[in-house]
mmCIF file of C-alpha atoms in Angstrom:
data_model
loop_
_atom_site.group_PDB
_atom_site.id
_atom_site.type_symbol
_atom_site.label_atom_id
_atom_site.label_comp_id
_atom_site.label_asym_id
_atom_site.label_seq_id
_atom_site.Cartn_x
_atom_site.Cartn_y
_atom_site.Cartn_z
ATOM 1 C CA UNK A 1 146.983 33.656 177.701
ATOM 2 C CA UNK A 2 143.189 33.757 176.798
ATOM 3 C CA UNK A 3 142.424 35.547 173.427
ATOM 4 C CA UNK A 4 140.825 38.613 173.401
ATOM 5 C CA UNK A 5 137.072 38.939 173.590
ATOM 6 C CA UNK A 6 135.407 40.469 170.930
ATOM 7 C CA UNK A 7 132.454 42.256 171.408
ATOM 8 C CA UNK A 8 130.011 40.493 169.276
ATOM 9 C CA UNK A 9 125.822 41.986 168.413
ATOM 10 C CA UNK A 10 122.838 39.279 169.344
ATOM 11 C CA UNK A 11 119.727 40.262 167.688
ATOM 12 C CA UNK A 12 115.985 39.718 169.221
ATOM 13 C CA UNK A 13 113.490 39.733 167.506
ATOM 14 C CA UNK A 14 113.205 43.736 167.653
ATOM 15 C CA UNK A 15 116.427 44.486 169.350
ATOM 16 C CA UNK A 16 120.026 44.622 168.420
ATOM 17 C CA UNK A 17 121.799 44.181 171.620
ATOM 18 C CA UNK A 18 125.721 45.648 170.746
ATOM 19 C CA UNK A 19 128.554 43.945 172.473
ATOM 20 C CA UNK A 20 128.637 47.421 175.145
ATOM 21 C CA UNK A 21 124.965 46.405 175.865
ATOM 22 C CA UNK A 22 123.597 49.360 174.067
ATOM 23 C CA UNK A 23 119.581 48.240 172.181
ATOM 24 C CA UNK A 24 119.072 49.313 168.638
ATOM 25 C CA UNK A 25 115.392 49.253 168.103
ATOM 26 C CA UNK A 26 114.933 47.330 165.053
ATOM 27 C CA UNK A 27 111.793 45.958 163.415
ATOM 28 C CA UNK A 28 111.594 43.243 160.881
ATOM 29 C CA UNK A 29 109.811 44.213 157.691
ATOM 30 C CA UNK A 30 106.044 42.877 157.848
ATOM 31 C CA UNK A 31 104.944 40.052 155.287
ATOM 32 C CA UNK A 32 102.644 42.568 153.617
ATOM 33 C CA UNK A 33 105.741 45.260 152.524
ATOM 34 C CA UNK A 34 108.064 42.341 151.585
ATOM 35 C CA UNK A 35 105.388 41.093 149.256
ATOM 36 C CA UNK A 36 104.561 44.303 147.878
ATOM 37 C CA UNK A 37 108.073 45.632 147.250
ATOM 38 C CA UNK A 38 108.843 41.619 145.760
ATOM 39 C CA UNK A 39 105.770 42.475 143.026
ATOM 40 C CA UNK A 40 107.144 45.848 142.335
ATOM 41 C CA UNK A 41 110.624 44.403 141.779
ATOM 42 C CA UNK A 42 108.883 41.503 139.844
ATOM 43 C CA UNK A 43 107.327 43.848 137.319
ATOM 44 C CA UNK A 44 110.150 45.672 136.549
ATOM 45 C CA UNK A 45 112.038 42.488 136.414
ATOM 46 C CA UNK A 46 109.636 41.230 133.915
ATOM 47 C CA UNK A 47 109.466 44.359 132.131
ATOM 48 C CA UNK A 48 113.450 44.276 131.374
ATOM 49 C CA UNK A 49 113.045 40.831 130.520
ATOM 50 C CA UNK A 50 110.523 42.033 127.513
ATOM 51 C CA UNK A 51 112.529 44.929 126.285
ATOM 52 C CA UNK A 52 115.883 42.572 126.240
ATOM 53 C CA UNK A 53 114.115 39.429 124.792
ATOM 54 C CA UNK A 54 112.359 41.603 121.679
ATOM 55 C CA UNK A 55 116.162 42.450 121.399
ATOM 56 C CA UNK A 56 117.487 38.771 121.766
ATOM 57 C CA UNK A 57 114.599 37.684 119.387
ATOM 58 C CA UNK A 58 116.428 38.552 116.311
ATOM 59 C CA UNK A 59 119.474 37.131 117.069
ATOM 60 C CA UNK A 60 118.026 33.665 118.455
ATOM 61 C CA UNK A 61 115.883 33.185 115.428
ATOM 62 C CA UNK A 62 119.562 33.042 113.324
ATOM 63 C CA UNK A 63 121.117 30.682 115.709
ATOM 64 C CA UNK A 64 121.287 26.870 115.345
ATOM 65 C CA UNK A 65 119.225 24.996 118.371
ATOM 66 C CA UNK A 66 122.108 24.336 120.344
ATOM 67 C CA UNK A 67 123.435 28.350 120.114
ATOM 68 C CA UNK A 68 119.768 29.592 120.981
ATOM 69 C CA UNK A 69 119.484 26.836 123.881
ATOM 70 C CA UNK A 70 122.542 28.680 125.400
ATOM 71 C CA UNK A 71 121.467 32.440 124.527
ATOM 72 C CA UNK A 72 118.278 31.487 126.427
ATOM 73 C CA UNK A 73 119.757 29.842 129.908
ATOM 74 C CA UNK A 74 122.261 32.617 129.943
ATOM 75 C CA UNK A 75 119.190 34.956 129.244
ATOM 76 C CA UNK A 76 117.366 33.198 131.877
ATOM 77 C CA UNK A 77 120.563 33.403 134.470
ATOM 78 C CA UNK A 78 120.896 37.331 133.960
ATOM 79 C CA UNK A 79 117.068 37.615 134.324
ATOM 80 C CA UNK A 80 116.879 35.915 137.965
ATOM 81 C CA UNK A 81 120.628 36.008 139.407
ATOM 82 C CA UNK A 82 122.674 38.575 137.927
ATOM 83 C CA UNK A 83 119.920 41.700 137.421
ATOM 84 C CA UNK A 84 118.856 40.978 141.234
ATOM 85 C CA UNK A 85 122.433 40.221 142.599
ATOM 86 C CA UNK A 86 124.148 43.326 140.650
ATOM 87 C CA UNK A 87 121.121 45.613 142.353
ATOM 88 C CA UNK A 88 121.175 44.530 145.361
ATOM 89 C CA UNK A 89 125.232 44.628 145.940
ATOM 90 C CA UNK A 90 125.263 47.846 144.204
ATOM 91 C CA UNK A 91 122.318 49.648 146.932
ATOM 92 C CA UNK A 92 124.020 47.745 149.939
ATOM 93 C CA UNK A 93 121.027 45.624 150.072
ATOM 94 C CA UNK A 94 117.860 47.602 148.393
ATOM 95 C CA UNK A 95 116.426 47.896 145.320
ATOM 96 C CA UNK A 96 113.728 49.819 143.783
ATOM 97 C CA UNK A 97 110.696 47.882 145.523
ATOM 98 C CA UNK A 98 112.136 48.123 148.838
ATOM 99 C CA UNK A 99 113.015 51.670 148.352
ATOM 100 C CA UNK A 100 109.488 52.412 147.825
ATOM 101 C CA UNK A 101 108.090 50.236 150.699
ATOM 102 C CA UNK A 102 110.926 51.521 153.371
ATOM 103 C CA UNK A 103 112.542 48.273 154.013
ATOM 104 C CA UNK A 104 116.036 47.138 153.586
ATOM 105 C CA UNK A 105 118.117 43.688 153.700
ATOM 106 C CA UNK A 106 120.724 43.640 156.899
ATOM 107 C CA UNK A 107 122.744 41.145 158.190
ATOM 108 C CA UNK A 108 121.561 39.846 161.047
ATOM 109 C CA UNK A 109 123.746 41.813 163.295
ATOM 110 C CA UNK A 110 122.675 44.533 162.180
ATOM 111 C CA UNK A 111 125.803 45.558 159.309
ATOM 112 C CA UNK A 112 125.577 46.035 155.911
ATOM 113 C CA UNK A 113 125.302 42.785 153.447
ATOM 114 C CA UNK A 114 128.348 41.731 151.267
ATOM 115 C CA UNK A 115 128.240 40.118 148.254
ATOM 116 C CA UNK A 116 128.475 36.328 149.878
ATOM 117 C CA UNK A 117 125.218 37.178 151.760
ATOM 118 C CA UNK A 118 123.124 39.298 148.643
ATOM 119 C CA UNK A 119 124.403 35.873 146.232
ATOM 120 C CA UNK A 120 123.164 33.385 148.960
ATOM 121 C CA UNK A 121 119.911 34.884 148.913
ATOM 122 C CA UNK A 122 119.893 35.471 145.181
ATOM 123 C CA UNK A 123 120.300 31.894 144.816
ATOM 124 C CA UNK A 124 118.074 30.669 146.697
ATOM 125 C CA UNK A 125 115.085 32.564 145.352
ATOM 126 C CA UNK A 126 115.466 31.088 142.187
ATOM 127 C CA UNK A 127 114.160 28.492 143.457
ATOM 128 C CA UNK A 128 111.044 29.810 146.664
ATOM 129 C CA UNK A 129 110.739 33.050 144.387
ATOM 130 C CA UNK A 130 110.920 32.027 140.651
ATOM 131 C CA UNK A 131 110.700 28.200 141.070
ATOM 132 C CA UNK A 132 107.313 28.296 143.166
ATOM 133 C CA UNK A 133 105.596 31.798 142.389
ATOM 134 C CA UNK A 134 106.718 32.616 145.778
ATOM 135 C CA UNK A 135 104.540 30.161 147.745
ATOM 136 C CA UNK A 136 107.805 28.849 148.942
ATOM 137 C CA UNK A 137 109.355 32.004 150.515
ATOM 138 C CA UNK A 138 105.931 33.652 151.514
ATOM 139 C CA UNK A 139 105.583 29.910 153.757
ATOM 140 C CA UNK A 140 108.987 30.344 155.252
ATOM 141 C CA UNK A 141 108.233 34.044 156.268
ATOM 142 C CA UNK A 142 104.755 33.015 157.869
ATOM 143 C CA UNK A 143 106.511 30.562 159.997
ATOM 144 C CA UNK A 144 109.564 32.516 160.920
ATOM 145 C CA UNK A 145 109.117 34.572 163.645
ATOM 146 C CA UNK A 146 111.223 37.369 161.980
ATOM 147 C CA UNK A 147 109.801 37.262 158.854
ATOM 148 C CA UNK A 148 112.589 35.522 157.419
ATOM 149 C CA UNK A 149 112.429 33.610 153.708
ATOM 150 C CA UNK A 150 114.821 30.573 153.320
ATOM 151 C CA UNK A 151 117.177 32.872 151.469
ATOM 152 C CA UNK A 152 117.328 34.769 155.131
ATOM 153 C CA UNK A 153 118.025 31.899 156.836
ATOM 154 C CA UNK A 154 120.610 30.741 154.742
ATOM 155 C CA UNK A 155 122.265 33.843 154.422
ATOM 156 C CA UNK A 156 122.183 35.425 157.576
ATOM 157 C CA UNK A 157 120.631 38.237 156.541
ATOM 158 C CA UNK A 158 116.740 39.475 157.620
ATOM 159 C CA UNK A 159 114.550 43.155 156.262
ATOM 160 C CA UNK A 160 114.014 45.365 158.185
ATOM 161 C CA UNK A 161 111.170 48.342 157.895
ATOM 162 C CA UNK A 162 113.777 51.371 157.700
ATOM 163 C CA UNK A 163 112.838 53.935 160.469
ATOM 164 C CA UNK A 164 111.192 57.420 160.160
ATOM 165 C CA UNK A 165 113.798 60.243 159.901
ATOM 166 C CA UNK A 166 113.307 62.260 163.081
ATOM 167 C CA UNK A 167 115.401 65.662 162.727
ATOM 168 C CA UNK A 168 116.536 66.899 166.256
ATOM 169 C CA UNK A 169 117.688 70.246 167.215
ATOM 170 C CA UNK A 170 121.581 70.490 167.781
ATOM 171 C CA UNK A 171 122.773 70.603 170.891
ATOM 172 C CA UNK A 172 124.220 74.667 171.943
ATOM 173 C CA UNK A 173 127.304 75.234 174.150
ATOM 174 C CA UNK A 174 125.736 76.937 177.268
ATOM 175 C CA UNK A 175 127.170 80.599 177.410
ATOM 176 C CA UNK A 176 128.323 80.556 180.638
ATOM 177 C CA UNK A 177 129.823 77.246 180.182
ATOM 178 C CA UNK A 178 131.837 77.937 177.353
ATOM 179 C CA UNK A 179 134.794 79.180 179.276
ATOM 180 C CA UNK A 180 134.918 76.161 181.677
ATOM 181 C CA UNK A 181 134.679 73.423 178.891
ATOM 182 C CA UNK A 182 137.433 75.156 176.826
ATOM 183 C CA UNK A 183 140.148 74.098 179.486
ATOM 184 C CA UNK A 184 138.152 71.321 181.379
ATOM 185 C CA UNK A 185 139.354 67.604 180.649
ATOM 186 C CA UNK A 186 136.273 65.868 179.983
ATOM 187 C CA UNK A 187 136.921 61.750 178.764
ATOM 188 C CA UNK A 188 135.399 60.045 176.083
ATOM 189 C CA UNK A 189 131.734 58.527 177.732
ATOM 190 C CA UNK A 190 131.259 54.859 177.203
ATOM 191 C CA UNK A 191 128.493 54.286 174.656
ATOM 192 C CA UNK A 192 125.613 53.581 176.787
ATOM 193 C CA UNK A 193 126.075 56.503 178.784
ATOM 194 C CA UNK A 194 126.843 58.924 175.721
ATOM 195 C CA UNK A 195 123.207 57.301 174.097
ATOM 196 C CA UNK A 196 121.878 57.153 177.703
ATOM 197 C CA UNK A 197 121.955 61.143 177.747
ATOM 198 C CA UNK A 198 121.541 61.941 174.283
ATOM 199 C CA UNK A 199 118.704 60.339 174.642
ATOM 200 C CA UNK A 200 117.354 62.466 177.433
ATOM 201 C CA UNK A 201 118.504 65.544 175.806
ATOM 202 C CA UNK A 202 116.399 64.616 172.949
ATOM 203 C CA UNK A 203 113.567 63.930 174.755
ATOM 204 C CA UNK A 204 113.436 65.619 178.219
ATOM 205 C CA UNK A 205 110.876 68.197 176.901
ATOM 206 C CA UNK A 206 108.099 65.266 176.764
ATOM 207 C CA UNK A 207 108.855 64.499 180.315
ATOM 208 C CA UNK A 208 107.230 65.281 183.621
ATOM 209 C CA UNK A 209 109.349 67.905 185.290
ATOM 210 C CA UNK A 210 109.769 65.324 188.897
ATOM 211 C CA UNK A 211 111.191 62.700 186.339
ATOM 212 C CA UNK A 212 112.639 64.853 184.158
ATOM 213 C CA UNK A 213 115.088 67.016 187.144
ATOM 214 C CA UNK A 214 115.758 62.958 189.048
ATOM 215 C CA UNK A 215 116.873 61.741 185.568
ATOM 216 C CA UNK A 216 119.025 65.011 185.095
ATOM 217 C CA UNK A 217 120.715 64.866 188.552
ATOM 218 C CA UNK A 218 121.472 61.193 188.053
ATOM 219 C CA UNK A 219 123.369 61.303 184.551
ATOM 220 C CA UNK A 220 124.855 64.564 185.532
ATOM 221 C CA UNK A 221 126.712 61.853 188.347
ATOM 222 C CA UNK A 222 127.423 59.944 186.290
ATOM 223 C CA UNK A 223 129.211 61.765 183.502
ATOM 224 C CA UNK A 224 130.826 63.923 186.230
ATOM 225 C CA UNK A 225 133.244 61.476 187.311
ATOM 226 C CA UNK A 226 134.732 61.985 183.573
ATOM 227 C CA UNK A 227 135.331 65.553 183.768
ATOM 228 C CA UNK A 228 137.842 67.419 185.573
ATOM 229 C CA UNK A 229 137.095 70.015 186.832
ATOM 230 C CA UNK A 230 133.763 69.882 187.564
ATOM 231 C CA UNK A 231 131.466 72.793 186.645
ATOM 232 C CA UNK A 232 131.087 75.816 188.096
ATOM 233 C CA UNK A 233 128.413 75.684 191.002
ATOM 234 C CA UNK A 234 125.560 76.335 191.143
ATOM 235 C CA UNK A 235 125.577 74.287 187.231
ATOM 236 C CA UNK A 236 121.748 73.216 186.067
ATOM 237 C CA UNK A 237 122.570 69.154 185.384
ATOM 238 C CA UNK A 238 121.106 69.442 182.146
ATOM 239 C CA UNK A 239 123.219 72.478 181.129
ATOM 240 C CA UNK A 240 126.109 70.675 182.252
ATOM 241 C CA UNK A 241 124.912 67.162 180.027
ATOM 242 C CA UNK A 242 124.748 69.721 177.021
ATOM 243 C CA UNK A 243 128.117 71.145 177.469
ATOM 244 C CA UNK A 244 130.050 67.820 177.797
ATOM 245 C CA UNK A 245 127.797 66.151 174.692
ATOM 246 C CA UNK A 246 128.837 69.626 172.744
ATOM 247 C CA UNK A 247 132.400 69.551 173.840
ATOM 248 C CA UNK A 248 132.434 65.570 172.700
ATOM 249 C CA UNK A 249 130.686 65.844 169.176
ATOM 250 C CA UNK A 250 132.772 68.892 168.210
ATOM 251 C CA UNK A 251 135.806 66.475 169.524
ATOM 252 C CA UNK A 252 134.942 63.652 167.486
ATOM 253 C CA UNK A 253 133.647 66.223 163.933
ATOM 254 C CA UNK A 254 137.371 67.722 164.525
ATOM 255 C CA UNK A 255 138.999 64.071 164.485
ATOM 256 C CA UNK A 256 137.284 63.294 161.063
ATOM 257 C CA UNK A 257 137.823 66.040 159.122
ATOM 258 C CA UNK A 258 141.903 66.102 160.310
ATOM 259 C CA UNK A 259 141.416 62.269 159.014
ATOM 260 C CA UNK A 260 139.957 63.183 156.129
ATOM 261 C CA UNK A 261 142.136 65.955 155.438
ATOM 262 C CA UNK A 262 145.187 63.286 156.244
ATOM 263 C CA UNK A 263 144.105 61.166 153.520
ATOM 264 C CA UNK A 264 143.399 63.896 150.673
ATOM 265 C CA UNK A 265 147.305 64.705 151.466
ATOM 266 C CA UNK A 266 148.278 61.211 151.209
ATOM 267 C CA UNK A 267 146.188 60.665 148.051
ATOM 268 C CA UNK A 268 147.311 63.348 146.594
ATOM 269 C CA UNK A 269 151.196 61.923 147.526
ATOM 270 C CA UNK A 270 150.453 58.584 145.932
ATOM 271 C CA UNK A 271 149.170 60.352 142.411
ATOM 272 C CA UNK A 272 152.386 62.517 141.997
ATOM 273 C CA UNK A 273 154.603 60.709 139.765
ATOM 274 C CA UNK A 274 157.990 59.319 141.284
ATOM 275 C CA UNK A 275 161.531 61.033 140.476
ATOM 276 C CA UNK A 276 159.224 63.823 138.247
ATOM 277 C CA UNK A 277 158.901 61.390 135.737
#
């Protein structure tokens, strides 16, 4: 028996393409914001490094050669691996230059970084970040056609430029639909579809009104065949989109809070103390 397939991401160079062929729009972070947020990062870097040395200064100064030889690597090790390691495993791949430039280190499927990836990269800027001033890493991103340093490469990982926040209104029940979803049986819409008309929903204002009543009737067909019964003629397609996305997010918000509420309870079971001792 063959093993099961798992659905696995392929990124482009601007595209995440998920194993149910649905595109995140991504966009790798442009030479110019990686090197700014890296200088930020750098400063601050360099700035701890003062504060903690006029600290250490004391302390070497009383130590035989030897002692202070190992106070300094171990100075020099928390300086360019630990500081940047512990900051960027503790912000899921951020830090305070890339915060202020809107970028962010992802895997390159698109998930979060673990530790493996963040101490990969970590290492190896010690030696195209410290170890060349950078001329190293800013070569590897000029030739990489996503922007990617040889910490990247050897990690996995790539930054990205974070997108804008766009707010969107929230999708109403239609009034005179409310009755019909309440007892209809409407099934779960594969992703593409369920981002295929959010989408439009979201954006069917912009359109022209030909365009914007063809694309209607034709997801309307398409998400019909997962509901039962079907709406109440004569239904407006995009009222009928909007009651099935309603009736689907306030599914799914329902589902997490009962899990969430099922794990408070079994929290709270695994804190009592056993036989009221």
């Amino acid at each position: 028996m063959s093993a099961p397939v798992v659905p696995v991401r392929h990124i482009t160079e601007e595209k995440i393409v998920t194993g149910e062929a649905v595109e995140l729009e991504i966009h790798p972070a442009s030479p110019v914001l990686r090197i700014a947020a890296r200088l930020v990062d750098t400063v601050i870097t360099i700035q701890v490094g003062v504060l903690l040395g006029n600290i250490l200064s004391p302390l070497v100064e009383s130590l035989s050669s030897s002692s202070a030889r190992i106070v300094m690597i171990s100075f020099a090790v928390f300086i360019m691996v630990l500081m940047p390691f512990l900051v960027e495993v503790l912000t899921r791949g951020s830090s305070l230059g890339k915060w202020a430039f809107g970028i962010h280190v992802v895997r390159d499927d698109g998930g979060t970084v673990t530790a493996r990836h963040v101490m990969v990269r970590t290492l190896v800027a010690v030696l195209e970040i410290w170890g060349t001033a950078g001329g190293l890493g800013l070569t590897a991103m000029m030739v990489s056609p996503k922007g990617k340093r040889l910490g990247d490469l050897a990690g996995g990982t790539m930054v990205v430029a974070l997108p804008n926040p766009v707010a969107h209104p929230a999708l109403l029940m239609p009034p005179d639909l409310g009755a019909w979803a309440s007892s209809a049986q409407i099934l779960p819409l594969p992703p593409a579809l369920h981002n295929e008309a959010l989408g439009f929903m979201r954006t069917n204002a912009s359109l022209r009104p030909d365009v914007r009543e063809i694309l209607a009737r034709s997801l309307a067909a398409k998400v019909q065949v997962r509901v039962s019964p079907p709406p109440p003629a004569p239904t407006h397609p995009e009222r009928f989109l909007a009651a099935v996305l309603v009736v689907l997010r306030d599914r799914e918000y329902f589902r997490a809070l009962h899990r969430d509420a099922v794990g408070a309870q079994r929290r709270v079971g695994l804190d009592a103390p056993q036989w009221g001792i």
